[in-house]
Short mmCIF file of C-alpha atoms in Angstrom, two decimals:
data_model
loop_
_atom_site.label_atom_id
_atom_site.label_comp_id
_atom_site.label_asym_id
_atom_site.label_seq_id
_atom_site.Cartn_x
_atom_site.Cartn_y
_atom_site.Cartn_z
CA MET A 1 -176.54 -183.37 276.97
CA ARG A 2 -176.64 -183.46 280.53
CA HIS A 3 -176.75 -180.55 281.23
CA ASP A 4 -180.56 -179.47 283.17
CA SER A 5 -179.09 -182.16 285.77
CA ILE A 6 -175.59 -181.05 286.45
CA LYS A 7 -177.02 -178.06 286.39
CA THR A 8 -179.49 -178.59 289.80
CA ALA A 9 -175.97 -180.63 290.86
CA VAL A 10 -174.06 -177.18 291.29
CA LYS A 11 -176.37 -175.33 292.30
CA VAL A 12 -176.29 -178.21 295.67
CA ALA A 13 -173.11 -177.90 295.25
CA VAL A 14 -172.93 -174.54 296.01
CA SER A 15 -175.01 -173.73 298.83
CA MET A 16 -172.89 -176.75 301.18
CA LEU A 17 -170.26 -174.92 300.46
CA ALA A 18 -171.69 -171.67 301.75
CA LEU A 19 -172.30 -174.11 304.71
CA ALA A 20 -168.92 -175.69 304.75
CA GLY A 21 -166.59 -172.45 305.66
CA LEU A 22 -163.21 -173.04 305.58
CA VAL A 23 -161.14 -175.71 304.43
CA ALA A 24 -157.79 -175.49 305.02
CA THR A 25 -154.69 -176.74 302.08
CA THR A 26 -152.57 -178.94 303.57
CA GLY A 27 -150.15 -177.64 300.74
CA ALA A 28 -150.27 -174.12 302.75
CA ARG A 29 -148.71 -174.24 306.16
CA ALA A 30 -149.29 -170.53 307.47
CA ASP A 31 -152.92 -168.20 307.16
CA ASN A 32 -151.45 -166.07 304.35
CA GLU A 33 -148.11 -167.51 303.37
CA TYR A 34 -148.58 -166.75 299.55
CA LYS A 35 -150.02 -162.97 300.14
CA GLY A 36 -149.48 -161.00 296.87
CA TYR A 37 -148.85 -164.01 294.36
CA THR A 38 -151.03 -164.33 291.36
CA LEU A 39 -151.22 -167.71 290.35
CA ARG A 40 -152.03 -167.66 286.56
CA VAL A 41 -154.22 -170.92 285.66
CA LYS A 42 -155.90 -173.32 282.58
CA LEU A 43 -158.54 -175.14 283.55
CA ILE A 44 -160.28 -177.11 281.56
CA GLY A 45 -164.34 -175.61 280.73
CA GLY A 46 -167.84 -177.21 280.89
CA VAL A 47 -170.75 -176.48 283.44
CA GLN A 48 -169.83 -180.09 284.76
CA TYR A 49 -166.74 -178.98 285.62
CA GLU A 50 -167.62 -175.54 287.57
CA ALA A 51 -168.60 -176.62 290.26
CA LEU A 52 -165.26 -177.65 291.66
CA TYR A 53 -164.03 -173.93 290.23
CA THR A 54 -166.82 -172.26 292.86
CA ARG A 55 -163.97 -173.80 295.73
CA ILE A 56 -161.60 -171.82 294.54
CA PRO A 57 -161.95 -168.47 296.37
CA LEU A 58 -161.57 -170.36 299.95
CA TRP A 59 -157.85 -171.46 298.69
CA GLU A 60 -157.12 -167.18 298.03
CA LYS A 61 -158.96 -166.27 301.49
CA GLU A 62 -157.12 -169.47 303.02
CA THR A 63 -153.31 -168.25 301.36
CA GLY A 64 -153.64 -165.08 300.98
CA ALA A 65 -152.75 -165.56 296.88
CA LYS A 66 -155.42 -164.56 293.80
CA VAL A 67 -155.66 -167.29 291.30
CA GLU A 68 -155.87 -165.72 287.50
CA ILE A 69 -157.80 -168.43 285.29
CA ILE A 70 -156.56 -167.59 281.75
CA SER A 71 -158.07 -170.21 279.98
CA ARG A 72 -161.28 -171.86 280.36
CA LYS A 73 -161.97 -174.11 277.51
CA SER A 74 -163.10 -177.22 276.53
CA HIS A 75 -160.99 -180.55 277.09
CA PHE A 76 -160.18 -180.53 272.85
CA GLU A 77 -159.95 -177.15 272.43
CA LEU A 78 -157.62 -176.59 275.41
CA ASP A 79 -155.78 -179.71 273.41
CA ARG A 80 -155.40 -177.57 270.63
CA GLU A 81 -153.93 -174.75 272.77
CA LEU A 82 -151.06 -176.61 275.11
CA LYS A 83 -149.73 -177.81 271.59
CA GLN A 84 -149.95 -173.81 270.57
CA ASP A 85 -148.11 -172.25 272.96
CA ILE A 86 -145.83 -175.67 273.03
CA ALA A 87 -145.12 -174.63 268.79
CA SER A 88 -144.85 -171.20 269.53
CA GLN A 89 -143.05 -171.29 273.31
CA HIS A 90 -145.48 -169.24 275.08
CA ILE A 91 -145.78 -170.82 278.53
CA ASP A 92 -146.20 -167.99 280.78
CA TYR A 93 -148.75 -169.93 283.30
CA CYS A 94 -147.81 -172.13 286.21
CA VAL A 95 -151.08 -174.76 286.25
CA SER A 96 -152.92 -176.40 283.67
CA SER A 97 -155.92 -179.04 283.15
CA ASN A 98 -154.38 -182.10 281.90
CA HIS A 99 -155.54 -185.69 280.98
CA THR A 100 -153.47 -188.85 281.56
CA ASN A 101 -154.59 -190.16 277.83
CA PHE A 102 -153.21 -186.46 276.16
CA SER A 103 -150.62 -185.29 278.93
CA ALA A 104 -147.50 -187.55 277.12
CA GLN A 105 -147.57 -185.01 274.03
CA TYR A 106 -147.30 -181.86 276.13
CA PRO A 107 -143.06 -181.94 277.65
CA ILE A 108 -144.02 -178.81 279.17
CA PHE A 109 -145.46 -180.15 282.36
CA ARG A 110 -142.62 -181.51 285.62
CA ASP A 111 -142.45 -183.79 287.87
CA LEU A 112 -144.31 -183.51 290.53
CA LYS A 113 -142.53 -186.17 293.03
CA GLY A 114 -141.48 -184.09 296.05
CA LEU A 115 -143.51 -181.65 295.82
CA PHE A 116 -146.56 -183.45 296.86
CA PRO A 117 -146.35 -184.88 300.58
CA ALA A 118 -147.06 -188.86 301.02
CA THR A 119 -149.62 -188.33 303.29
CA TYR A 120 -151.14 -186.93 300.52
CA LEU A 121 -150.65 -188.98 297.60
CA SER A 122 -151.50 -192.30 299.35
CA ALA A 123 -155.34 -190.99 300.02
CA PHE A 124 -154.95 -192.03 296.00
CA ALA A 125 -155.83 -195.24 293.83
CA PRO A 126 -152.72 -196.28 292.65
CA ALA A 127 -153.44 -197.74 289.51
CA LEU A 128 -154.60 -194.04 288.89
CA LEU A 129 -151.20 -193.07 290.06
CA LYS A 130 -148.94 -194.75 288.13
CA GLN A 131 -151.07 -194.02 284.93
CA SER A 132 -150.28 -190.43 285.50
CA GLU A 133 -147.30 -190.93 284.94
CA VAL A 134 -144.92 -190.43 281.67
CA LYS A 135 -141.79 -192.04 281.53
CA GLY A 136 -141.32 -192.15 284.93
CA GLN A 137 -142.19 -189.24 285.97
CA LEU A 138 -145.37 -188.18 287.67
CA VAL A 139 -146.85 -185.50 285.37
CA GLN A 140 -150.35 -184.98 286.72
CA ILE A 141 -152.18 -185.22 289.69
CA PRO A 142 -155.80 -187.48 288.60
CA ARG A 143 -159.24 -185.05 289.71
CA SER A 144 -161.31 -187.50 288.64
CA THR A 145 -161.22 -190.51 286.83
CA ASP A 146 -164.19 -191.98 283.18
CA ILE A 147 -163.94 -196.49 282.73
CA GLU A 148 -166.51 -197.74 281.45
CA ALA A 149 -168.73 -200.24 283.19
CA LEU A 150 -172.24 -202.07 281.80
CA TYR A 151 -175.20 -200.41 281.90
CA TYR A 152 -178.73 -202.77 282.21
CA ASN A 153 -182.11 -202.15 281.01
CA LYS A 154 -183.48 -204.33 284.35
CA THR A 155 -187.12 -203.79 282.48
CA ALA A 156 -185.75 -206.49 279.28
CA TYR A 157 -184.49 -207.93 282.41
CA ALA A 158 -187.22 -208.14 284.86
CA ASP A 159 -189.92 -209.49 281.70
CA PRO A 160 -191.31 -212.90 282.52
CA ALA A 161 -191.69 -213.71 279.15
CA ASN A 162 -187.89 -212.89 278.45
CA ARG A 163 -186.85 -214.98 281.68
CA ASP A 164 -188.80 -217.73 280.16
CA ALA A 165 -187.77 -217.57 277.02
CA TYR A 166 -184.87 -217.27 277.73
CA LYS A 167 -184.97 -220.09 280.51
CA LYS A 168 -186.10 -222.91 277.95
CA LYS A 169 -183.55 -221.53 275.29
CA PHE A 170 -179.91 -221.78 276.89
CA GLY A 171 -181.07 -223.57 279.79
CA GLN A 172 -179.83 -220.46 281.95
CA ASP A 173 -181.37 -217.68 284.04
CA LEU A 174 -181.68 -214.35 282.78
CA ALA A 175 -179.07 -212.19 284.44
CA PRO A 176 -176.10 -209.47 283.44
CA PRO A 177 -174.47 -210.91 281.72
CA LYS A 178 -170.63 -212.23 283.22
CA ASN A 179 -168.97 -213.02 279.95
CA PHE A 180 -168.80 -211.52 276.01
CA ALA A 181 -170.14 -215.39 274.93
CA GLU A 182 -173.40 -214.60 277.63
CA PHE A 183 -172.85 -210.60 276.21
CA THR A 184 -173.34 -211.07 272.87
CA GLN A 185 -176.24 -214.33 272.66
CA GLN A 186 -178.08 -211.70 275.15
CA ALA A 187 -177.99 -209.09 272.89
CA THR A 188 -178.88 -211.37 270.41
CA PHE A 189 -181.47 -212.56 272.62
CA PHE A 190 -183.50 -209.24 273.34
CA THR A 191 -182.79 -207.77 270.03
CA LYS A 192 -186.42 -206.56 268.02
CA ALA A 193 -185.31 -204.42 265.17
CA PRO A 194 -186.09 -201.74 264.86
CA ASN A 195 -188.30 -200.83 267.45
CA PHE A 196 -184.86 -202.59 270.65
CA TYR A 197 -181.48 -203.52 270.18
CA GLY A 198 -179.02 -205.70 272.29
CA THR A 199 -176.80 -203.47 272.92
CA GLN A 200 -174.53 -200.35 270.40
CA PHE A 201 -171.17 -198.84 270.26
CA PRO A 202 -169.67 -196.00 269.11
CA GLY A 203 -168.57 -195.88 265.51
CA LYS A 204 -166.23 -193.31 264.96
CA ASP A 205 -163.86 -191.02 266.29
CA GLU A 206 -161.35 -192.51 269.41
CA ALA A 207 -164.23 -193.18 271.21
CA LEU A 208 -164.74 -196.62 268.32
CA THR A 209 -160.97 -196.44 268.96
CA GLY A 210 -160.80 -196.53 272.20
CA THR A 211 -163.65 -199.38 272.62
CA PHE A 212 -161.95 -201.87 269.84
CA TYR A 213 -159.02 -201.09 271.90
CA SER A 214 -160.45 -202.37 275.72
CA LEU A 215 -162.20 -205.24 274.39
CA LEU A 216 -159.35 -205.99 272.53
CA VAL A 217 -157.03 -205.92 276.19
CA ALA A 218 -159.75 -208.29 276.99
CA ASN A 219 -159.16 -210.53 274.35
CA GLY A 220 -155.32 -210.93 275.30
CA GLY A 221 -154.07 -208.87 272.61
CA GLN A 222 -152.18 -204.80 272.56
CA LEU A 223 -152.15 -202.42 270.57
CA LEU A 224 -148.23 -201.54 270.38
CA ASP A 225 -145.40 -204.16 271.55
CA ALA A 226 -142.41 -203.37 273.74
CA LYS A 227 -140.31 -201.80 270.44
CA MET A 228 -144.26 -199.86 270.29
CA LYS A 229 -144.81 -201.81 266.58
CA PRO A 230 -148.63 -202.53 265.95
CA THR A 231 -150.08 -205.93 267.04
CA PHE A 232 -153.79 -205.26 266.80
CA ASN A 233 -153.87 -207.41 263.28
CA SER A 234 -153.07 -209.91 265.67
CA PRO A 235 -155.56 -213.20 265.85
CA ALA A 236 -157.14 -211.59 268.75
CA GLY A 237 -157.61 -207.77 266.83
CA VAL A 238 -159.35 -210.30 264.60
CA LYS A 239 -161.39 -211.69 266.95
CA THR A 240 -161.91 -208.68 268.77
CA LEU A 241 -163.26 -206.96 265.53
CA ASP A 242 -165.40 -209.63 263.69
CA TRP A 243 -166.79 -209.00 267.48
CA PHE A 244 -168.22 -205.68 266.14
CA VAL A 245 -168.84 -207.17 262.81
CA ASN A 246 -171.51 -209.33 263.45
CA LEU A 247 -173.32 -207.32 265.66
CA TYR A 248 -174.19 -204.81 262.92
CA LYS A 249 -174.13 -207.76 259.92
CA THR A 250 -176.99 -208.91 262.38
CA GLY A 251 -178.77 -206.33 263.27
CA VAL A 252 -178.34 -206.47 266.92
CA VAL A 253 -177.27 -203.10 267.05
CA PRO A 254 -178.74 -200.26 265.45
CA LYS A 255 -178.09 -199.16 261.80
CA GLY A 256 -177.07 -195.28 262.54
CA VAL A 257 -174.24 -197.11 264.79
CA PRO A 258 -171.04 -196.22 262.37
CA SER A 259 -171.99 -192.34 262.91
CA TYR A 260 -173.14 -192.97 266.81
CA VAL A 261 -170.35 -190.99 269.37
CA TRP A 262 -171.78 -190.94 273.22
CA ASP A 263 -174.70 -188.59 272.86
CA ASP A 264 -175.82 -191.08 270.57
CA LEU A 265 -175.12 -193.82 273.13
CA GLY A 266 -176.73 -192.18 275.51
CA ASN A 267 -179.70 -191.02 274.50
CA ASN A 268 -180.14 -194.30 272.78
CA PHE A 269 -179.68 -196.15 276.41
CA ALA A 270 -182.09 -193.22 278.40
CA SER A 271 -184.95 -193.65 275.39
CA GLY A 272 -185.11 -197.40 276.56
CA LYS A 273 -184.02 -198.30 273.25
CA VAL A 274 -181.15 -200.62 273.99
CA ALA A 275 -180.81 -203.23 276.63
CA LEU A 276 -177.23 -203.02 277.39
CA ASP A 277 -174.83 -200.73 277.30
CA LEU A 278 -170.87 -200.12 277.97
CA ASP A 279 -169.88 -196.62 278.95
CA TRP A 280 -169.17 -193.95 281.01
CA PRO A 281 -169.92 -193.12 285.26
CA GLY A 282 -170.79 -189.48 283.90
CA PHE A 283 -173.92 -191.30 282.28
CA ALA A 284 -175.33 -192.70 285.79
CA SER A 285 -177.42 -189.69 286.83
CA PHE A 286 -178.49 -188.34 283.52
CA TYR A 287 -179.70 -192.16 283.32
CA ASN A 288 -181.80 -192.34 286.29
CA ASP A 289 -183.35 -189.04 285.99
CA PRO A 290 -186.72 -188.85 285.19
CA LYS A 291 -186.29 -185.17 283.51
CA THR A 292 -184.24 -186.90 280.93
CA SER A 293 -184.67 -191.20 281.39
CA LYS A 294 -187.50 -193.58 280.66
CA LEU A 295 -185.90 -195.55 282.14
CA ALA A 296 -184.64 -194.12 285.22
CA GLY A 297 -185.65 -196.16 288.28
CA ASN A 298 -184.94 -199.49 285.85
CA VAL A 299 -180.86 -198.89 285.45
CA GLY A 300 -178.73 -201.25 287.10
CA VAL A 301 -174.94 -201.59 286.65
CA VAL A 302 -172.13 -203.98 286.51
CA ARG A 303 -168.54 -204.33 286.02
CA ALA A 304 -167.82 -204.38 282.30
CA PRO A 305 -167.94 -208.90 281.50
CA LEU A 306 -164.95 -210.74 281.01
CA GLY A 307 -163.34 -210.94 277.39
CA ALA A 308 -161.70 -214.27 275.97
CA ALA A 309 -158.54 -214.37 278.01
CA ASN A 310 -160.67 -213.09 281.69
CA LYS A 311 -159.87 -209.20 282.00
CA ARG A 312 -163.09 -207.12 281.84
CA PRO A 313 -162.35 -204.27 279.23
CA GLY A 314 -161.15 -201.08 280.93
CA TRP A 315 -160.48 -198.23 278.47
CA SER A 316 -159.46 -195.52 281.21
CA GLY A 317 -158.32 -192.13 281.84
CA SER A 318 -158.55 -189.56 284.51
CA HIS A 319 -158.54 -185.41 284.20
CA SER A 320 -156.03 -183.92 286.31
CA PHE A 321 -153.43 -180.84 287.13
CA SER A 322 -150.25 -180.38 285.83
CA ILE A 323 -147.25 -178.25 286.98
CA THR A 324 -145.46 -176.52 284.43
CA LYS A 325 -141.85 -176.12 284.00
CA VAL A 326 -141.52 -172.71 283.73
CA CYS A 327 -143.66 -172.24 287.40
CA ALA A 328 -141.43 -169.73 289.10
CA ARG A 329 -143.72 -170.47 292.17
CA PRO A 330 -144.38 -174.65 292.18
CA GLU A 331 -144.79 -174.71 295.64
CA VAL A 332 -147.41 -172.68 295.42
CA ALA A 333 -148.74 -174.44 292.67
CA ALA A 334 -148.95 -177.56 294.39
CA SER A 335 -150.87 -175.97 297.25
CA PHE A 336 -153.34 -174.89 294.40
CA ILE A 337 -153.55 -178.63 293.06
CA GLN A 338 -153.71 -180.07 296.70
CA PHE A 339 -156.51 -177.93 297.31
CA LEU A 340 -158.95 -178.75 294.09
CA THR A 341 -158.17 -182.45 295.06
CA SER A 342 -158.62 -182.85 298.99
CA LYS A 343 -161.57 -185.40 299.36
CA ASP A 344 -164.15 -182.25 299.89
CA SER A 345 -162.95 -181.37 296.22
CA GLN A 346 -163.08 -184.47 294.82
CA LEU A 347 -166.73 -184.93 296.66
CA VAL A 348 -168.56 -181.94 295.53
CA GLU A 349 -167.52 -183.69 291.65
CA ALA A 350 -168.34 -187.25 292.89
CA ARG A 351 -172.10 -185.30 293.33
CA LEU A 352 -172.44 -184.89 290.07
CA GLY A 353 -171.46 -188.42 288.71
CA SER A 354 -167.97 -188.51 288.48
CA ILE A 355 -165.42 -191.33 290.09
CA PRO A 356 -163.51 -189.64 292.70
CA SER A 357 -159.54 -190.03 292.21
CA ARG A 358 -158.54 -190.81 295.30
CA VAL A 359 -159.88 -193.54 297.67
CA ASP A 360 -161.35 -191.77 300.91
CA ALA A 361 -163.95 -189.87 298.46
CA GLN A 362 -164.78 -192.90 297.17
CA GLN A 363 -166.27 -194.36 300.67
CA ALA A 364 -167.55 -191.27 301.19
CA ILE A 365 -169.34 -190.48 298.46
CA VAL A 366 -170.48 -193.97 298.61
CA GLN A 367 -172.20 -193.92 301.81
CA GLU A 368 -173.36 -190.42 301.04
CA PHE A 369 -175.80 -191.32 298.61
CA LYS A 370 -176.79 -194.44 300.60
CA THR A 371 -177.90 -192.00 303.86
CA LYS A 372 -179.42 -190.43 300.88
CA ASP A 373 -181.30 -193.66 300.54
CA ASP A 374 -180.30 -193.41 296.41
CA HIS A 375 -179.27 -196.85 296.39
CA PHE A 376 -178.26 -196.42 293.00
CA MET A 377 -175.59 -194.04 292.65
CA ALA A 378 -174.20 -195.69 295.52
CA ASP A 379 -174.11 -198.57 292.91
CA ALA A 380 -172.94 -196.96 290.90
CA VAL A 381 -170.01 -195.11 292.25
CA ALA A 382 -169.17 -198.27 294.19
CA THR A 383 -169.21 -200.23 291.47
CA PHE A 384 -167.45 -197.80 288.66
CA SER A 385 -164.69 -197.76 291.42
CA GLN A 386 -163.65 -201.22 291.97
CA ALA A 387 -163.11 -201.49 288.20
CA ALA A 388 -160.94 -197.83 288.52
CA LYS A 389 -159.16 -199.76 291.03
CA GLU A 390 -158.53 -203.26 289.56
CA ASP A 391 -159.69 -203.35 285.70
CA SER A 392 -158.21 -200.36 284.47
CA PHE A 393 -155.89 -199.45 281.60
CA THR A 394 -154.81 -196.20 279.18
CA PRO A 395 -154.08 -196.60 275.82
CA PRO A 396 -150.65 -195.97 275.45
CA ARG A 397 -149.14 -193.19 276.92
CA ILE A 398 -146.69 -191.83 273.84
CA ALA A 399 -147.24 -188.25 272.23
CA GLN A 400 -148.66 -190.24 268.72
CA TRP A 401 -151.86 -191.83 270.60
CA ASN A 402 -153.87 -189.11 268.45
CA GLU A 403 -152.32 -190.37 265.22
CA ILE A 404 -152.10 -193.86 266.33
CA SER A 405 -156.33 -193.64 266.92
CA ASN A 406 -157.04 -191.26 263.99
CA ALA A 407 -155.55 -194.15 261.18
CA LEU A 408 -157.52 -196.88 263.28
CA TRP A 409 -160.55 -195.79 263.76
CA PRO A 410 -161.59 -195.36 259.72
CA GLU A 411 -160.15 -198.67 258.97
CA LEU A 412 -162.33 -200.34 261.65
CA GLN A 413 -165.46 -198.66 260.85
CA LYS A 414 -164.68 -199.98 256.51
CA ALA A 415 -164.49 -203.05 258.85
CA ILE A 416 -168.03 -202.65 260.35
CA ILE A 417 -169.72 -201.79 257.64
CA GLY A 418 -168.42 -204.40 254.78
CA ASP A 419 -166.26 -202.65 253.03
CA GLU A 420 -163.04 -204.60 254.32
CA THR A 421 -162.68 -208.02 256.22
CA SER A 422 -161.85 -207.40 259.88
CA GLN A 423 -157.99 -208.52 258.67
CA GLN A 424 -157.69 -206.05 255.56
CA ALA A 425 -158.91 -203.42 257.74
CA LEU A 426 -156.02 -204.42 260.62
CA ASP A 427 -153.39 -205.13 258.37
CA LYS A 428 -154.21 -201.67 256.31
CA ALA A 429 -154.15 -199.91 259.77
CA ALA A 430 -150.89 -201.99 261.36
CA LYS A 431 -149.17 -200.27 257.46
CA LYS A 432 -149.76 -196.78 259.17
CA VAL A 433 -149.29 -197.11 262.24
CA THR A 434 -146.12 -198.81 261.34
CA ASP A 435 -145.23 -195.62 259.16
CA ILE A 436 -146.25 -192.79 261.83
CA MET A 437 -143.81 -194.85 264.43
CA GLN A 438 -141.21 -195.16 262.17
CA ASP A 439 -141.11 -190.86 261.42
CA ALA A 440 -141.34 -190.47 265.23
CA ALA A 441 -138.30 -192.36 265.62
CA ASP A 442 -136.33 -189.92 262.93
CA GLN A 443 -137.14 -186.72 264.42
#
C-alpha cells in the first residue's frame, strides 16, 4: 500500500549509506575477528524492511564474517516457518527476526542477558526491553516498535462552520479529543454519511482483537487474570465492546467496517473521508505524501485519548532479533544484532517512518526531520515515541495468544453487527478461551 513512498525512501537511505562509510560494530572487538565464519540467519522480508539489510555488507567487511540469509519472508510466513522448524526440530541457523507479540510461541531462542554490554542495552526504551522478555528471559532485541496514536483530519477541525457549530452545540472549542467521551462526541458530530464519517476501526482478525484489547485496558479491564483465566467479559469489557457496537449501530463508522483491516483504514483516511483514525506510525508518511493522500499537509497526530480508567490505549509490539539456543557462535550473532540495532542502523528505518526502539535514535530522527523542515514527521515521531515510552503494553506474552485472538474476534464481530449482545458475545468468547487455557495447562 505504501510501497511507492517506501521505495523512494529506500533509495535515499542507500545513497546515504554510500556516503556514510563504515560504522564499526561495538559487538566486534577487532577487525576481521570473525573471518571465515558464516552466520546463517532468517529475516523478515518486505520493502519496508530492506533498507536495513543494505547495511549488512558493512558488518561483513568490518568483522570478516559472511551472512547467509536462508529465509526472507513476510511476518506471518516467517511465523509459520519457525513453527515448522520447531515441530521438525530442524534449527540450523543462529539469528532470526522475531516479534514481541509472537515470541512466547518459540522455545528455540536463548536468553540474551550477558551477551550484550550494559551500555548498549541502556540505549533502549526500558519498557520495550521489558516487553522483549518471556518468563524473565530477554529473548530478543527490539528493532522498531509499533503503537497506536490518533491521526486527525485538520481540514475538518479548521472548517469555520464546524468550529462554530461545535462551540454552539457543546460549549467547547473544537480540538482533538482528550478522552473517549470527547472522541465519541466529535465522531458523531463530524459524521455526514455516506460521504464523511467521524471515525473507523478494524472489524476482523487480530486487528479487531487488539483494538478491543487496547481500549479494554484503557477502560480498566484486562483479557486474562493472574491465573490466566479470561476476565474480558467483565463490566469493563461490556462497556468497551458497547463502544464499538454503538458506533456501528448509529452509522458513525462506514458500513463496511466488519470487513476492514489496516489497509482499508489507511486508504479511507488518506482519501479524506474520515475525521479520526486510531492507527500506527507506519501510516504517517503515507498520509502526508501528496502522491498517496488527499490529506497531505492537513494531517495531525496526537496521543490516543484517555479511556474510562484514565489510561490511554497502548496496544504495542516490536519487531526484533533473536539468537537460537543451538547457535555455536552466539558472540558473532550478538555482534550482528548489535550492528543492525545501532543508532545509525535505526535511523535508516526511521527515515521511512518506523519508530526506533533506541531513545537516542528517536531523538536524532526528530531533530533530522526538523532540520529538513518536515514538521509533521518530526511531530509524528515525537508523538509515537512518547506513546511508546509511556503508554505501551503488549498482548499477554503467552504461546496461546493467536488461539485467543481467533476465539475472540468472531464473537466481537457478531456483537458489532447486532447478532449478539455484548455480554453474550464476551461470555461465549470467555468459554472458548477458558478451554484453550485449560488444554494448555493439561499438556
